PDB file of C-alpha atoms in Angstrom:
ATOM      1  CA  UNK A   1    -138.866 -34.686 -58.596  1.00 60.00           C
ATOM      2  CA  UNK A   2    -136.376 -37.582 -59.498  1.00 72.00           C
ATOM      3  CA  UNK A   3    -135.281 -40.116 -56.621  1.00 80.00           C
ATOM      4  CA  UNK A   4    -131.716 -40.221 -57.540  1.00 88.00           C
ATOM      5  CA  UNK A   5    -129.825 -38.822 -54.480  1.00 87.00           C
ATOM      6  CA  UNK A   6    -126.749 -37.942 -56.922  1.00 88.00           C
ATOM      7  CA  UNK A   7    -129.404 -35.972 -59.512  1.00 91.00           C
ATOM      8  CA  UNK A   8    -131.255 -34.110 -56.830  1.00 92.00           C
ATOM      9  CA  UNK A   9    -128.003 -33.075 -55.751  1.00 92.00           C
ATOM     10  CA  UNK A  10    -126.719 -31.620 -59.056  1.00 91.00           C
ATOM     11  CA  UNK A  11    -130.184 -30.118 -59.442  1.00 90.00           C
ATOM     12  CA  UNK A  12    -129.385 -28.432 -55.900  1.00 91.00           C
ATOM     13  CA  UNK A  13    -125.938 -27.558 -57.384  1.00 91.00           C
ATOM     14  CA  UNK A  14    -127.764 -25.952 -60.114  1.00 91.00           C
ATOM     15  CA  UNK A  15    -130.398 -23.986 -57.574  1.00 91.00           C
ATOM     16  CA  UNK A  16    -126.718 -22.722 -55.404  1.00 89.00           C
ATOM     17  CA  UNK A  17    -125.663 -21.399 -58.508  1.00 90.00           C
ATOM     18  CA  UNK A  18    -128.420 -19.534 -58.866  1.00 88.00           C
ATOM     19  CA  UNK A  19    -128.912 -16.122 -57.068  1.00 87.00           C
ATOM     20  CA  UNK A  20    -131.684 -16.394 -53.741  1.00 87.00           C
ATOM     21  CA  UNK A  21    -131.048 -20.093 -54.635  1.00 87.00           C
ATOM     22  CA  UNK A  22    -129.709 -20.835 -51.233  1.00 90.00           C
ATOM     23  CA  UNK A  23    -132.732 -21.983 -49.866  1.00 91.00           C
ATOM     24  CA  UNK A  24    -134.304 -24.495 -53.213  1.00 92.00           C
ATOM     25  CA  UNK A  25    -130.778 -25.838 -52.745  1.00 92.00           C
ATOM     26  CA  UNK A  26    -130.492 -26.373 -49.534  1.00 92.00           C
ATOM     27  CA  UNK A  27    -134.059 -28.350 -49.496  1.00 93.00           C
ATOM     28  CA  UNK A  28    -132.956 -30.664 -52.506  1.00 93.00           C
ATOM     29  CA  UNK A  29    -129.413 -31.684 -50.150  1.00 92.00           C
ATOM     30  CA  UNK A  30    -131.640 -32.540 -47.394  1.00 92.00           C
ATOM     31  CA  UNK A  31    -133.972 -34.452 -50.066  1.00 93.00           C
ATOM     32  CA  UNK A  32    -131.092 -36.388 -51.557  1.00 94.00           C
ATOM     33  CA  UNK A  33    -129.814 -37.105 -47.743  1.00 92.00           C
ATOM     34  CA  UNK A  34    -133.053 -38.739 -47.394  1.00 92.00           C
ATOM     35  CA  UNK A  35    -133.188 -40.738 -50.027  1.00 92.00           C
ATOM     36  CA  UNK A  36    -129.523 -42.092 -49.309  1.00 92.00           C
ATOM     37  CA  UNK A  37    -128.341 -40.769 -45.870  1.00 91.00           C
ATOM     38  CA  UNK A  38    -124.888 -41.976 -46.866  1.00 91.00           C
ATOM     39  CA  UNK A  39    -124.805 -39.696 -50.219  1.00 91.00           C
ATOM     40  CA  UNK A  40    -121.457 -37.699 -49.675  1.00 93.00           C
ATOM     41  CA  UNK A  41    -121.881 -35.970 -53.051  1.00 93.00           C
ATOM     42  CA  UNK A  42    -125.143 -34.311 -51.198  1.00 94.00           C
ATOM     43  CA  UNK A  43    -122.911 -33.941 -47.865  1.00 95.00           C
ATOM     44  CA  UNK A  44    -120.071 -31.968 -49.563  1.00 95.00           C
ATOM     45  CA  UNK A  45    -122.521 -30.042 -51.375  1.00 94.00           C
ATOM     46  CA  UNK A  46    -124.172 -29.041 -48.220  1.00 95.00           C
ATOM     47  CA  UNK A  47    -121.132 -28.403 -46.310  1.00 96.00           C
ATOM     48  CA  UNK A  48    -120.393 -26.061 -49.303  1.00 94.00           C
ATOM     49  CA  UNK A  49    -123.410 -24.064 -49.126  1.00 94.00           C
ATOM     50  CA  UNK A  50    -122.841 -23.641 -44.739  1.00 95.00           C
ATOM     51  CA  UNK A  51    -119.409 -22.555 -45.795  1.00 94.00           C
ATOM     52  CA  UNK A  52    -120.546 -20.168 -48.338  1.00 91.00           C
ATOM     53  CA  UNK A  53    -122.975 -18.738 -45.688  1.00 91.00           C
ATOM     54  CA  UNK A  54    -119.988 -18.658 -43.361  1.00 95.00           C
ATOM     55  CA  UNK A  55    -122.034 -21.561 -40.788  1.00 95.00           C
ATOM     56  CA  UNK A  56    -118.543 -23.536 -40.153  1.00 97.00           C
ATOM     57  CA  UNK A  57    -119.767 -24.909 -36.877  1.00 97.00           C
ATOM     58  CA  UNK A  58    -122.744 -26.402 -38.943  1.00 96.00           C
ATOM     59  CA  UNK A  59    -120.395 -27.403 -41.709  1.00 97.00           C
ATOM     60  CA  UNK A  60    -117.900 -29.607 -39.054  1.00 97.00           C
ATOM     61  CA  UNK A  61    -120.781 -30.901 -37.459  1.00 96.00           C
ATOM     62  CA  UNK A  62    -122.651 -32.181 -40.663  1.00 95.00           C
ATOM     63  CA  UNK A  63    -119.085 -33.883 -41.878  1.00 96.00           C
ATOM     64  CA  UNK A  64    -118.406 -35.114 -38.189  1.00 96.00           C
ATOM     65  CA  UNK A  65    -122.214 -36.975 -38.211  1.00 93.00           C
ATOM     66  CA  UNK A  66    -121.190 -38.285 -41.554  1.00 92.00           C
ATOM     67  CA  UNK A  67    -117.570 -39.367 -40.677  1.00 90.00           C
ATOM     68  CA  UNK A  68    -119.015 -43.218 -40.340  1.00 87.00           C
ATOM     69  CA  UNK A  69    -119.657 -43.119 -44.023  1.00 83.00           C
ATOM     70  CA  UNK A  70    -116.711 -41.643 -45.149  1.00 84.00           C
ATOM     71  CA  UNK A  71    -113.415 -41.914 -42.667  1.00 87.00           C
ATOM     72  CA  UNK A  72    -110.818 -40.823 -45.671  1.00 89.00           C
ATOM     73  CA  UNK A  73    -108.036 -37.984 -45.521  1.00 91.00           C
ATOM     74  CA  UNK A  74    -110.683 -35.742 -47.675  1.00 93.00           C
ATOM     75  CA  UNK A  75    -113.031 -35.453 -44.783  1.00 95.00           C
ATOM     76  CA  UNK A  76    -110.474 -35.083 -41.823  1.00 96.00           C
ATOM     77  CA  UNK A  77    -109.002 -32.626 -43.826  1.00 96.00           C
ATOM     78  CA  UNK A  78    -111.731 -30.763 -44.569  1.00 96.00           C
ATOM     79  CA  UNK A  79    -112.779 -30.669 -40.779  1.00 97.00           C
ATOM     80  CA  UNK A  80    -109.292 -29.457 -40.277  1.00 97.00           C
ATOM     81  CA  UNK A  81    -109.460 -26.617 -43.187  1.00 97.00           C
ATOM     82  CA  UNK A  82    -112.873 -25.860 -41.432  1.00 98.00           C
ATOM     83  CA  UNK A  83    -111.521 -25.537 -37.749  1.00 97.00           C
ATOM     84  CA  UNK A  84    -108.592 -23.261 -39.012  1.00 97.00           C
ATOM     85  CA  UNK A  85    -110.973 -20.470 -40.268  1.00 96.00           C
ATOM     86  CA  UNK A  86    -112.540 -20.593 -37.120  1.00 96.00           C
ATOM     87  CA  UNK A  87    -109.686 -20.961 -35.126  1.00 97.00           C
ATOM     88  CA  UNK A  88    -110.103 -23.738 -33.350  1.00 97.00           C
ATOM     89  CA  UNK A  89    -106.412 -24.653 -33.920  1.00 97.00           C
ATOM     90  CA  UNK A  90    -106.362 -27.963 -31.776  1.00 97.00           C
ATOM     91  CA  UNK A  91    -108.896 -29.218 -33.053  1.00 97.00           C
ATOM     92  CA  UNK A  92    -107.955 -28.420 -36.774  1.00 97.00           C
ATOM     93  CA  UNK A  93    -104.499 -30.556 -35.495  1.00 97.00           C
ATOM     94  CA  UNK A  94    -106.621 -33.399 -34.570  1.00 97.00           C
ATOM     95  CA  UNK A  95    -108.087 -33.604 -37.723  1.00 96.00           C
ATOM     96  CA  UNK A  96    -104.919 -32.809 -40.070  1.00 95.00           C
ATOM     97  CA  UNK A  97    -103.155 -35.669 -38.272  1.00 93.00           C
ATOM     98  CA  UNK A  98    -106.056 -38.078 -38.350  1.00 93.00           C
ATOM     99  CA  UNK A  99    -105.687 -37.314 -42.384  1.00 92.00           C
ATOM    100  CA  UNK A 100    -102.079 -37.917 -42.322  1.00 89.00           C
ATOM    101  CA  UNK A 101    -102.986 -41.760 -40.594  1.00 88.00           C
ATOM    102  CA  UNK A 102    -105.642 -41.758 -43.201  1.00 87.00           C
ATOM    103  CA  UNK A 103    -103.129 -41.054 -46.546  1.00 84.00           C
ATOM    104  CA  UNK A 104    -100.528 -43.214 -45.010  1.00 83.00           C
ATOM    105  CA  UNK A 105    -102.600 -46.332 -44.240  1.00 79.00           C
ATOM    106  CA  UNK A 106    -103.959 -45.960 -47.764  1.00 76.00           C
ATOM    107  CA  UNK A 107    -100.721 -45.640 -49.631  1.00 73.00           C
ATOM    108  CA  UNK A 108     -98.937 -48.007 -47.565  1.00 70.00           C
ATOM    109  CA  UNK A 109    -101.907 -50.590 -48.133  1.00 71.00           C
ATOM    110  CA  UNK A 110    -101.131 -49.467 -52.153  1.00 68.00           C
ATOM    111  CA  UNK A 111     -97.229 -50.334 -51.803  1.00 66.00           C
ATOM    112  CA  UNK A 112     -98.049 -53.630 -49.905  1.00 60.00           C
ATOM    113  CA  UNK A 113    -100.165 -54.162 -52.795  1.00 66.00           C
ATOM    114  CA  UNK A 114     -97.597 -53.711 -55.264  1.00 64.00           C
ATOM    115  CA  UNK A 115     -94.882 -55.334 -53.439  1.00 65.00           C
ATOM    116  CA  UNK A 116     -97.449 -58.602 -53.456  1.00 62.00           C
ATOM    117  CA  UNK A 117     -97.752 -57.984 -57.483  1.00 67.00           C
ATOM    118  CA  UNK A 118     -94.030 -58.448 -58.290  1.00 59.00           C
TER     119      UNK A 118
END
């Protein structure tokens, strides 16, 4: 089995793809989280898999216990897109407008950036 947290993930992409290969995928996600807790390819991918086996509380909590890796729009609005289908609609808010802070601190820091080019 390779070590590389992003190949073990693609290899558990492959296994999802697969059908019954839920469970071989599922075990190479954890895998790559253990050989890089902080891989949010292997995060993502398992978030997919708990969404396509309609786990959404499993699916926030594994992005909210991986938040301090990755605090960008994506993941808040995931959360948010997440909370919706399970109606949890203040909570979904939360997230969407944490996002929002997200996108505009990054694409203010980008004009500030620009401005300081000219």
């Amino acid at each position: 089995m390779p070590s590389n947290p992003r190949v073990i993930t693609l290899l558990g992409q492959a296994c999802a793809q697969c059908t019954g290969g839920n469970a071989k995928a599922r075990k190479a996600f954890s895998n790559a989280l253990a050989h890089n807790p902080k891989c949010m390819d292997a995060v993502f991918a398992l978030v997919a898999l708990e969404m396509a086996e309609k786990n959404y509380a499993a699916a926030v909590d594994l992005l909210e216990r991986h938040l301090h890796d990755s605090r960008t729009d994506y993941v808040y609005r995931r959360i948010g897109d997440i909370c919706m289908m399970m109606k949890d609609y203040e909570k979904a808010l939360q997230n969407y407008s944490t996002a929002l802070r997200c996108l505009c601190s990054t694409l203010n820091s980008s004009l500030l950036q620009v401005c300081l080019d000219l």
